[in-house]
Tab-separated table of C-alpha atoms in Angstrom:
chain	number	residue	atom	x	y	z
A	1	MET	CA	13.816	-10.139	38.315
A	2	THR	CA	14.676	-12.714	40.931
A	3	PRO	CA	18.260	-12.761	41.802
A	4	ALA	CA	20.657	-15.658	40.929
A	5	SER	CA	20.852	-17.900	44.023
A	6	ALA	CA	22.309	-21.581	44.876
A	7	PRO	CA	19.852	-24.410	44.783
A	8	ALA	CA	17.986	-25.617	48.215
A	9	HIS	CA	20.276	-28.000	50.492
A	10	ALA	CA	23.129	-27.251	47.891
A	11	PRO	CA	26.321	-26.995	49.543
A	12	ALA	CA	27.872	-23.259	50.444
A	13	ASP	CA	30.511	-23.383	47.547
A	14	HIS	CA	27.730	-24.077	44.767
A	15	PRO	CA	27.677	-21.617	42.263
A	16	LYS	CA	24.527	-19.655	41.946
A	17	ILE	CA	21.866	-20.027	39.127
A	18	LYS	CA	19.536	-17.868	37.349
A	19	PRO	CA	16.115	-18.404	37.826
A	20	ALA	CA	14.507	-20.311	34.859
A	21	ARG	CA	13.354	-18.298	32.015
A	22	THR	CA	11.726	-18.917	28.070
A	23	GLY	CA	13.355	-17.078	25.347
A	24	ILE	CA	12.108	-16.221	21.978
A	25	LEU	CA	15.358	-15.702	19.729
A	26	ILE	CA	14.087	-14.338	16.108
A	27	ALA	CA	16.800	-14.228	13.697
A	28	ASN	CA	17.099	-12.508	10.473
A	29	LEU	CA	19.563	-12.687	7.480
A	30	GLY	CA	22.369	-10.562	8.482
A	31	THR	CA	23.955	-6.926	7.502
A	32	PRO	CA	27.078	-5.618	7.473
A	33	ASP	CA	28.202	-3.285	10.332
A	34	GLY	CA	29.276	-0.323	7.659
A	35	TYR	CA	29.552	0.206	4.023
A	36	ASP	CA	33.337	0.523	3.890
A	37	TYR	CA	35.518	-2.236	2.020
A	38	TRP	CA	36.425	-4.173	4.938
A	39	SER	CA	33.179	-4.338	6.665
A	40	MET	CA	31.535	-5.466	3.231
A	41	ARG	CA	34.581	-8.191	3.038
A	42	ARG	CA	34.014	-9.576	6.251
A	43	TYR	CA	30.082	-9.466	5.863
A	44	LEU	CA	30.240	-11.328	2.248
A	45	ASN	CA	33.020	-13.512	3.078
A	46	GLU	CA	31.129	-15.216	5.853
A	47	PHE	CA	27.340	-15.240	3.955
A	48	LEU	CA	29.279	-16.980	0.585
A	49	SER	CA	31.359	-19.431	2.504
A	50	ASP	CA	27.925	-20.786	3.900
A	51	ARG	CA	27.642	-24.402	2.367
A	52	ARG	CA	24.153	-23.304	2.009
A	53	VAL	CA	24.555	-20.697	0.291
A	54	ILE	CA	27.032	-21.833	-2.333
A	55	ASP	CA	27.681	-25.554	-2.419
A	56	LEU	CA	30.059	-25.961	-4.655
A	57	PRO	CA	33.362	-27.732	-3.508
A	58	ARG	CA	35.615	-25.781	-1.440
A	59	TRP	CA	38.726	-26.439	-3.421
A	60	LYS	CA	36.778	-24.882	-6.509
A	61	TRP	CA	34.839	-22.296	-4.953
A	62	GLN	CA	37.260	-20.523	-1.944
A	63	PRO	CA	40.022	-19.724	-4.191
A	64	LEU	CA	37.543	-17.764	-6.580
A	65	LEU	CA	35.782	-16.190	-3.792
A	66	GLN	CA	38.776	-15.214	-1.576
A	67	GLY	CA	40.683	-13.851	-5.022
A	68	ILE	CA	38.365	-11.822	-7.631
A	69	ILE	CA	34.758	-11.856	-5.614
A	70	LEU	CA	36.238	-10.680	-2.430
A	71	THR	CA	38.630	-7.949	-4.250
A	72	LYS	CA	35.576	-6.592	-6.331
A	73	ARG	CA	32.308	-7.057	-4.869
A	74	PRO	CA	33.014	-5.077	-1.681
A	75	PHE	CA	33.053	-2.134	-3.565
A	76	SER	CA	29.702	-2.703	-5.607
A	77	SER	CA	27.734	-3.764	-2.720
A	78	GLY	CA	29.163	-1.138	-0.499
A	79	ALA	CA	28.300	1.403	-2.725
A	80	ASN	CA	24.644	-0.257	-3.112
A	81	TYR	CA	24.053	-0.145	0.843
A	82	LYS	CA	25.566	3.641	1.022
A	83	LEU	CA	22.396	4.534	-1.172
A	84	ILE	CA	19.993	3.054	1.400
A	85	TRP	CA	21.890	3.334	4.670
A	86	ASN	CA	20.602	4.478	7.909
A	87	GLU	CA	22.724	7.618	8.805
A	88	GLU	CA	21.060	8.889	11.701
A	89	LYS	CA	21.905	5.317	13.343
A	90	GLY	CA	24.663	3.964	11.556
A	91	GLU	CA	23.226	0.777	10.309
A	92	SER	CA	21.531	-0.511	7.651
A	93	PRO	CA	17.593	-0.765	7.187
A	94	LEU	CA	17.569	-4.227	7.879
A	95	MET	CA	19.046	-3.733	11.538
A	96	THR	CA	16.767	-1.052	12.174
A	97	ILE	CA	13.872	-2.745	11.363
A	98	THR	CA	14.651	-6.273	12.813
A	99	ARG	CA	15.651	-3.914	16.167
A	100	ASP	CA	11.862	-2.394	15.833
A	101	GLN	CA	9.984	-5.813	15.376
A	102	THR	CA	11.814	-7.411	18.527
A	103	GLU	CA	10.929	-4.334	20.827
A	104	ALA	CA	7.439	-4.664	19.458
A	105	LEU	CA	7.408	-8.611	20.291
A	106	ARG	CA	9.147	-7.634	23.567
A	107	ALA	CA	6.396	-5.180	24.718
A	108	ARG	CA	3.742	-7.789	23.686
A	109	ALA	CA	5.376	-10.905	25.203
A	110	HIS	CA	6.020	-9.185	28.445
A	111	ALA	CA	2.237	-7.808	28.540
A	112	GLU	CA	1.180	-11.481	28.196
A	113	TRP	CA	3.675	-13.395	29.797
A	114	GLY	CA	5.780	-11.154	32.240
A	115	GLU	CA	9.488	-11.195	33.113
A	116	GLN	CA	9.363	-14.983	32.740
A	117	VAL	CA	10.310	-14.281	28.840
A	118	MET	CA	13.058	-12.829	27.338
A	119	VAL	CA	12.817	-11.299	23.535
A	120	GLU	CA	15.941	-11.360	21.374
A	121	PHE	CA	17.111	-11.099	18.229
A	122	CYS	CA	20.166	-12.413	15.943
A	123	MET	CA	21.471	-12.385	12.538
A	124	ARG	CA	22.824	-15.247	10.725
A	125	TYR	CA	25.668	-13.081	9.193
A	126	GLY	CA	27.336	-10.381	10.985
A	127	ASN	CA	26.443	-9.223	14.157
A	128	PRO	CA	24.684	-9.690	16.795
A	129	SER	CA	25.513	-12.988	16.110
A	130	THR	CA	23.670	-16.255	16.797
A	131	HIS	CA	26.469	-17.575	19.000
A	132	GLU	CA	26.772	-14.233	20.840
A	133	VAL	CA	23.009	-13.940	21.660
A	134	LEU	CA	22.534	-17.517	22.744
A	135	ASP	CA	25.285	-17.368	24.809
A	136	ARG	CA	23.796	-14.102	26.750
A	137	MET	CA	20.475	-15.921	26.855
A	138	VAL	CA	21.674	-18.839	28.546
A	139	LYS	CA	23.415	-16.795	31.378
A	140	ALA	CA	19.986	-14.788	31.705
A	141	GLY	CA	18.533	-18.104	32.907
A	142	CYS	CA	16.744	-19.272	29.767
A	143	ARG	CA	16.397	-22.969	29.937
A	144	ARG	CA	13.900	-23.147	27.055
A	145	ILE	CA	14.050	-21.149	24.019
A	146	VAL	CA	11.636	-20.884	20.781
A	147	PHE	CA	13.461	-19.931	17.494
A	148	LEU	CA	11.925	-18.026	14.654
A	149	PRO	CA	13.831	-17.267	11.518
A	150	LEU	CA	12.256	-14.665	9.716
A	151	TYR	CA	11.537	-16.345	6.502
A	152	PRO	CA	8.401	-16.670	5.744
A	153	GLN	CA	8.930	-19.524	3.022
A	154	TYR	CA	11.193	-22.287	4.189
A	155	ALA	CA	14.519	-22.277	2.158
A	156	GLY	CA	17.729	-24.755	2.842
A	157	ALA	CA	19.729	-21.426	2.137
A	158	THR	CA	17.225	-19.376	4.589
A	159	SER	CA	15.712	-21.144	7.210
A	160	ALA	CA	17.912	-24.269	7.407
A	161	THR	CA	20.971	-22.631	7.719
A	162	ALA	CA	19.957	-20.219	10.463
A	163	ASN	CA	19.049	-23.477	12.205
A	164	ASP	CA	22.288	-24.744	11.601
A	165	GLN	CA	23.523	-21.731	13.081
A	166	LEU	CA	21.709	-21.866	16.223
A	167	PHE	CA	22.699	-25.886	16.576
A	168	ARG	CA	26.374	-25.091	16.074
A	169	ALA	CA	25.910	-22.188	18.952
A	170	LEU	CA	24.412	-24.936	21.108
A	171	MET	CA	27.255	-26.746	20.674
A	172	GLU	CA	29.121	-24.214	22.953
A	173	GLN	CA	26.922	-24.398	25.716
A	174	THR	CA	27.439	-26.613	28.900
A	175	TRP	CA	24.018	-26.521	29.587
A	176	GLN	CA	21.629	-26.520	26.524
A	177	PRO	CA	18.538	-25.211	26.777
A	178	SER	CA	15.479	-26.878	25.370
A	179	VAL	CA	14.580	-25.502	21.858
A	180	ARG	CA	11.534	-25.561	19.696
A	181	THR	CA	12.326	-24.545	15.951
A	182	CYS	CA	9.230	-22.600	13.923
A	183	ASP	CA	7.760	-23.902	11.027
A	184	PRO	CA	7.680	-21.636	7.893
A	185	TYR	CA	4.408	-19.214	7.988
A	186	PHE	CA	3.873	-18.708	3.907
A	187	ASP	CA	0.506	-20.168	3.805
A	188	ARG	CA	-1.095	-19.141	7.340
A	189	PRO	CA	-3.992	-16.941	7.481
A	190	ASP	CA	-3.070	-14.200	9.204
A	191	TYR	CA	0.049	-14.016	7.518
A	192	ILE	CA	-1.790	-13.777	4.131
A	193	ALA	CA	-4.376	-11.330	5.218
A	194	ALA	CA	-1.630	-9.196	6.569
A	195	LEU	CA	-0.042	-8.917	2.692
A	196	ALA	CA	-3.250	-8.290	1.456
A	197	ASP	CA	-4.103	-5.458	3.842
A	198	SER	CA	-0.584	-4.056	3.073
A	199	VAL	CA	-1.641	-3.901	-0.755
A	200	ARG	CA	-4.918	-2.169	-0.270
A	201	ARG	CA	-3.253	0.202	2.141
A	202	CYS	CA	-0.378	1.110	-0.565
A	203	LEU	CA	-2.560	0.728	-3.892
A	204	GLY	CA	-5.975	2.204	-2.330
A	205	ASP	CA	-8.791	1.329	-4.752
A	206	ARG	CA	-6.274	1.020	-7.640
A	207	LYS	CA	-5.805	-2.451	-9.022
A	208	PRO	CA	-2.566	-2.850	-11.229
A	209	GLY	CA	-2.461	-4.514	-14.299
A	210	LYS	CA	0.065	-7.002	-12.822
A	211	LEU	CA	1.241	-7.187	-8.862
A	212	VAL	CA	4.815	-8.991	-9.028
A	213	ALA	CA	5.281	-11.155	-6.382
A	214	SER	CA	8.900	-11.315	-6.205
A	215	TYR	CA	11.109	-13.666	-4.092
A	216	HIS	CA	14.872	-14.082	-3.651
A	217	GLY	CA	15.786	-16.579	-6.223
A	218	MET	CA	17.924	-19.687	-5.646
A	219	PRO	CA	19.527	-22.173	-8.177
A	220	LYS	CA	16.887	-24.236	-10.123
A	221	ARG	CA	18.923	-27.154	-8.728
A	222	TYR	CA	17.888	-26.516	-5.289
A	223	LEU	CA	14.065	-27.391	-6.572
A	224	MET	CA	15.247	-30.545	-7.886
A	225	GLN	CA	16.971	-31.474	-5.284
A	226	GLY	CA	13.795	-31.015	-2.858
A	227	ASP	CA	13.639	-27.941	-1.340
A	228	PRO	CA	10.231	-26.346	-1.232
A	229	TYR	CA	10.532	-22.907	-1.505
A	230	HIS	CA	9.767	-22.711	-5.179
A	231	CYS	CA	6.329	-24.363	-4.225
A	232	GLN	CA	5.718	-22.437	-1.237
A	233	CYS	CA	6.506	-18.849	-2.980
A	234	GLN	CA	3.795	-20.329	-5.613
A	235	LYS	CA	1.404	-21.034	-2.778
A	236	THR	CA	1.796	-17.722	-0.877
A	237	SER	CA	0.994	-15.781	-4.643
A	238	ARG	CA	-1.954	-17.798	-4.907
A	239	LEU	CA	-3.414	-17.313	-1.484
A	240	LEU	CA	-2.578	-13.549	-1.811
A	241	GLN	CA	-4.496	-13.248	-5.031
A	242	GLU	CA	-7.805	-14.964	-3.460
A	243	ALA	CA	-7.194	-13.088	-0.605
A	244	LEU	CA	-7.436	-9.555	-2.845
A	245	GLY	CA	-10.439	-11.103	-4.661
A	246	TRP	CA	-8.176	-10.613	-8.004
A	247	GLU	CA	-9.057	-12.852	-10.951
A	248	ASP	CA	-6.524	-15.500	-12.236
A	249	GLY	CA	-3.384	-13.734	-14.175
A	250	ILE	CA	-2.702	-10.140	-11.926
A	251	VAL	CA	-0.269	-11.262	-9.880
A	252	ASP	CA	2.833	-13.170	-11.311
A	253	THR	CA	5.577	-14.907	-9.495
A	254	THR	CA	9.000	-13.944	-9.828
A	255	PHE	CA	12.563	-14.304	-8.514
A	256	GLN	CA	15.116	-11.716	-8.075
A	257	SER	CA	18.912	-11.785	-7.067
A	258	VAL	CA	20.540	-14.083	-9.712
A	259	PHE	CA	24.076	-14.816	-8.957
A	260	GLY	CA	26.540	-16.599	-10.789
A	261	ARG	CA	26.181	-18.756	-14.169
A	262	GLU	CA	23.792	-21.366	-13.674
A	263	GLU	CA	20.083	-21.295	-13.944
A	264	TRP	CA	18.134	-19.998	-11.231
A	265	LEU	CA	14.220	-20.081	-10.702
A	266	ARG	CA	12.629	-18.212	-13.374
A	267	PRO	CA	10.956	-15.704	-14.300
A	268	TYR	CA	14.048	-13.395	-13.450
A	269	THR	CA	12.176	-10.374	-11.729
A	270	VAL	CA	14.719	-8.077	-13.570
A	271	GLU	CA	13.596	-9.230	-17.000
A	272	HIS	CA	9.906	-10.148	-16.581
A	273	VAL	CA	8.957	-6.402	-15.492
A	274	ALA	CA	11.076	-5.342	-18.772
A	275	GLU	CA	8.807	-7.718	-20.929
A	276	LEU	CA	5.493	-6.755	-19.044
A	277	ALA	CA	6.436	-3.057	-20.056
A	278	ARG	CA	7.231	-4.482	-23.668
A	279	GLN	CA	3.685	-6.007	-23.687
A	280	GLY	CA	1.987	-2.317	-22.618
A	281	HIS	CA	1.694	-3.085	-19.170
A	282	ASP	CA	1.815	0.952	-18.004
A	283	ASP	CA	0.954	-0.026	-14.495
A	284	ILE	CA	2.319	-2.440	-12.090
A	285	ALA	CA	3.301	-3.031	-8.304
A	286	VAL	CA	5.644	-5.064	-7.168
A	287	ILE	CA	5.383	-7.189	-3.750
A	288	SER	CA	8.183	-8.759	-1.846
A	289	PRO	CA	6.433	-11.866	0.363
A	290	ALA	CA	9.675	-13.655	1.413
A	291	PHE	CA	11.232	-10.596	3.197
A	292	ALA	CA	10.063	-9.790	6.858
A	293	ALA	CA	12.046	-6.473	7.039
A	294	ASP	CA	13.025	-4.344	3.849
A	295	CYS	CA	16.725	-4.652	2.918
A	296	ILE	CA	18.922	-4.328	0.074
A	297	GLU	CA	16.984	-6.742	-2.060
A	298	THR	CA	13.814	-4.319	-1.926
A	299	LEU	CA	15.152	-1.126	-1.245
A	300	GLU	CA	17.990	-1.003	-3.810
A	301	GLU	CA	17.364	-3.858	-6.116
A	302	ILE	CA	13.763	-3.372	-6.407
A	303	ASN	CA	13.398	0.043	-5.974
A	304	GLY	CA	16.470	0.509	-8.271
A	305	GLU	CA	17.656	-2.039	-10.627
A	306	ILE	CA	14.411	-3.865	-11.093
A	307	ARG	CA	12.510	-0.246	-11.272
A	308	GLU	CA	15.093	1.038	-14.031
A	309	SER	CA	14.693	-2.142	-16.113
A	310	TYR	CA	11.056	-1.595	-16.198
A	311	GLU	CA	10.990	2.273	-17.046
A	312	GLU	CA	13.740	1.734	-19.832
A	313	ALA	CA	11.409	-0.324	-21.444
A	314	GLY	CA	8.748	1.724	-21.612
A	315	GLY	CA	6.999	1.262	-18.455
A	316	LYS	CA	5.173	3.950	-16.858
A	317	ASP	CA	4.128	3.577	-13.464
A	318	PHE	CA	5.698	1.593	-10.711
A	319	THR	CA	4.560	0.814	-7.394
A	320	TYR	CA	6.876	-0.749	-4.766
A	321	ILE	CA	5.113	-1.851	-1.603
A	322	PRO	CA	7.244	-2.310	1.339
A	323	CYS	CA	7.707	-5.379	3.512
A	324	LEU	CA	5.421	-6.184	6.264
A	325	ASN	CA	8.519	-4.668	8.792
A	326	ASP	CA	7.020	-3.808	12.033
A	327	ASP	CA	3.806	-3.325	10.815
A	328	PRO	CA	1.398	-4.315	13.914
A	329	ALA	CA	-0.504	-7.204	11.634
A	330	HIS	CA	3.129	-8.679	10.912
A	331	ILE	CA	3.987	-8.356	14.559
A	332	GLU	CA	0.673	-10.086	15.358
A	333	VAL	CA	1.525	-12.944	13.063
A	334	MET	CA	4.642	-13.485	14.819
A	335	MET	CA	2.926	-13.625	18.050
A	336	ASN	CA	0.620	-16.444	16.900
A	337	VAL	CA	3.619	-18.138	15.376
A	338	ILE	CA	5.151	-17.867	19.244
A	339	ARG	CA	2.232	-18.771	20.902
A	340	GLU	CA	1.761	-21.850	19.085
A	341	ASN	CA	5.077	-23.015	19.689
A	342	ILE	CA	5.377	-21.848	23.125
A	343	GLY	CA	2.792	-23.625	24.804
A	344	GLY	CA	3.068	-25.313	27.667
A	345	TRP	CA	6.429	-23.310	28.560
A	346	VAL	CA	4.961	-20.257	30.460
A	347	SER	CA	1.742	-19.441	31.648
A	348	ARG	CA	-0.227	-15.851	31.304
A	349	SER	CA	0.852	-13.419	33.931
């Protein structure tokens, strides 16, 4: 890398400036630093205090959160994280996979654009924080940044809050870089093809009685307020079924991770798979198109609670199809999105 230097014709005491680079920053939801009580409490406090996630008035929500919820929930959530924790690396699978995705993207980006680009990742909640990583990139000379939230479908509680946090971090910068935020990629042909290939790879020639596409849930009220998430999930499922060449009725769209008492998007995955079993469907597969990386919601909730719901209702064969993670086809989807958003900022090396 070219070292920092003062601009030409600048006075001798002018501060040195790093050569201009373009940053590529991917963002995932986040993860606790550990599954102990205090790590879980810090993480859950940040996550559940986000007004994009829980939009109740603070005077009503915070006493409940700081009292009952953050007293009890860190224990149960920590126990669930312990079941899937990457003990070898001392981190959650989401952290491991997001780092692997970043390393794969970095190798591809450097091969295409050389050292003029810098590729990093951040988490909306927990570490590495958006503020920390953005500051490091600016100090490394990034004057332009392509920001890619790792959510195929847009939702206020995912893509928007990731963007919010980036904008808040920008407010702390003296010299703000230019930023381009990427659109969701829920209906891109390359993304749908990657999903379909993952189904074929996992199931081979077998076609299950049902393929349940389970998406993270959200309150139904958000849909009625104009959030496009539900519609984008439905379109992803429809396009996936078409790409697989399967007849109508094979792919069901459901929603998981219900929280609180109000009605969320339906049908609920945990109830739906049990109903499928009672109807005589003894061979189902479940895929999670809303998650770019396997995490607590897929590895523990789907492969644990939801699998158990199906089997306890009499179901037999349950196959979980892993997320795309760092599969080369998924990395290529990300690279294609980045290429479309980085245009005019970099040149091929």
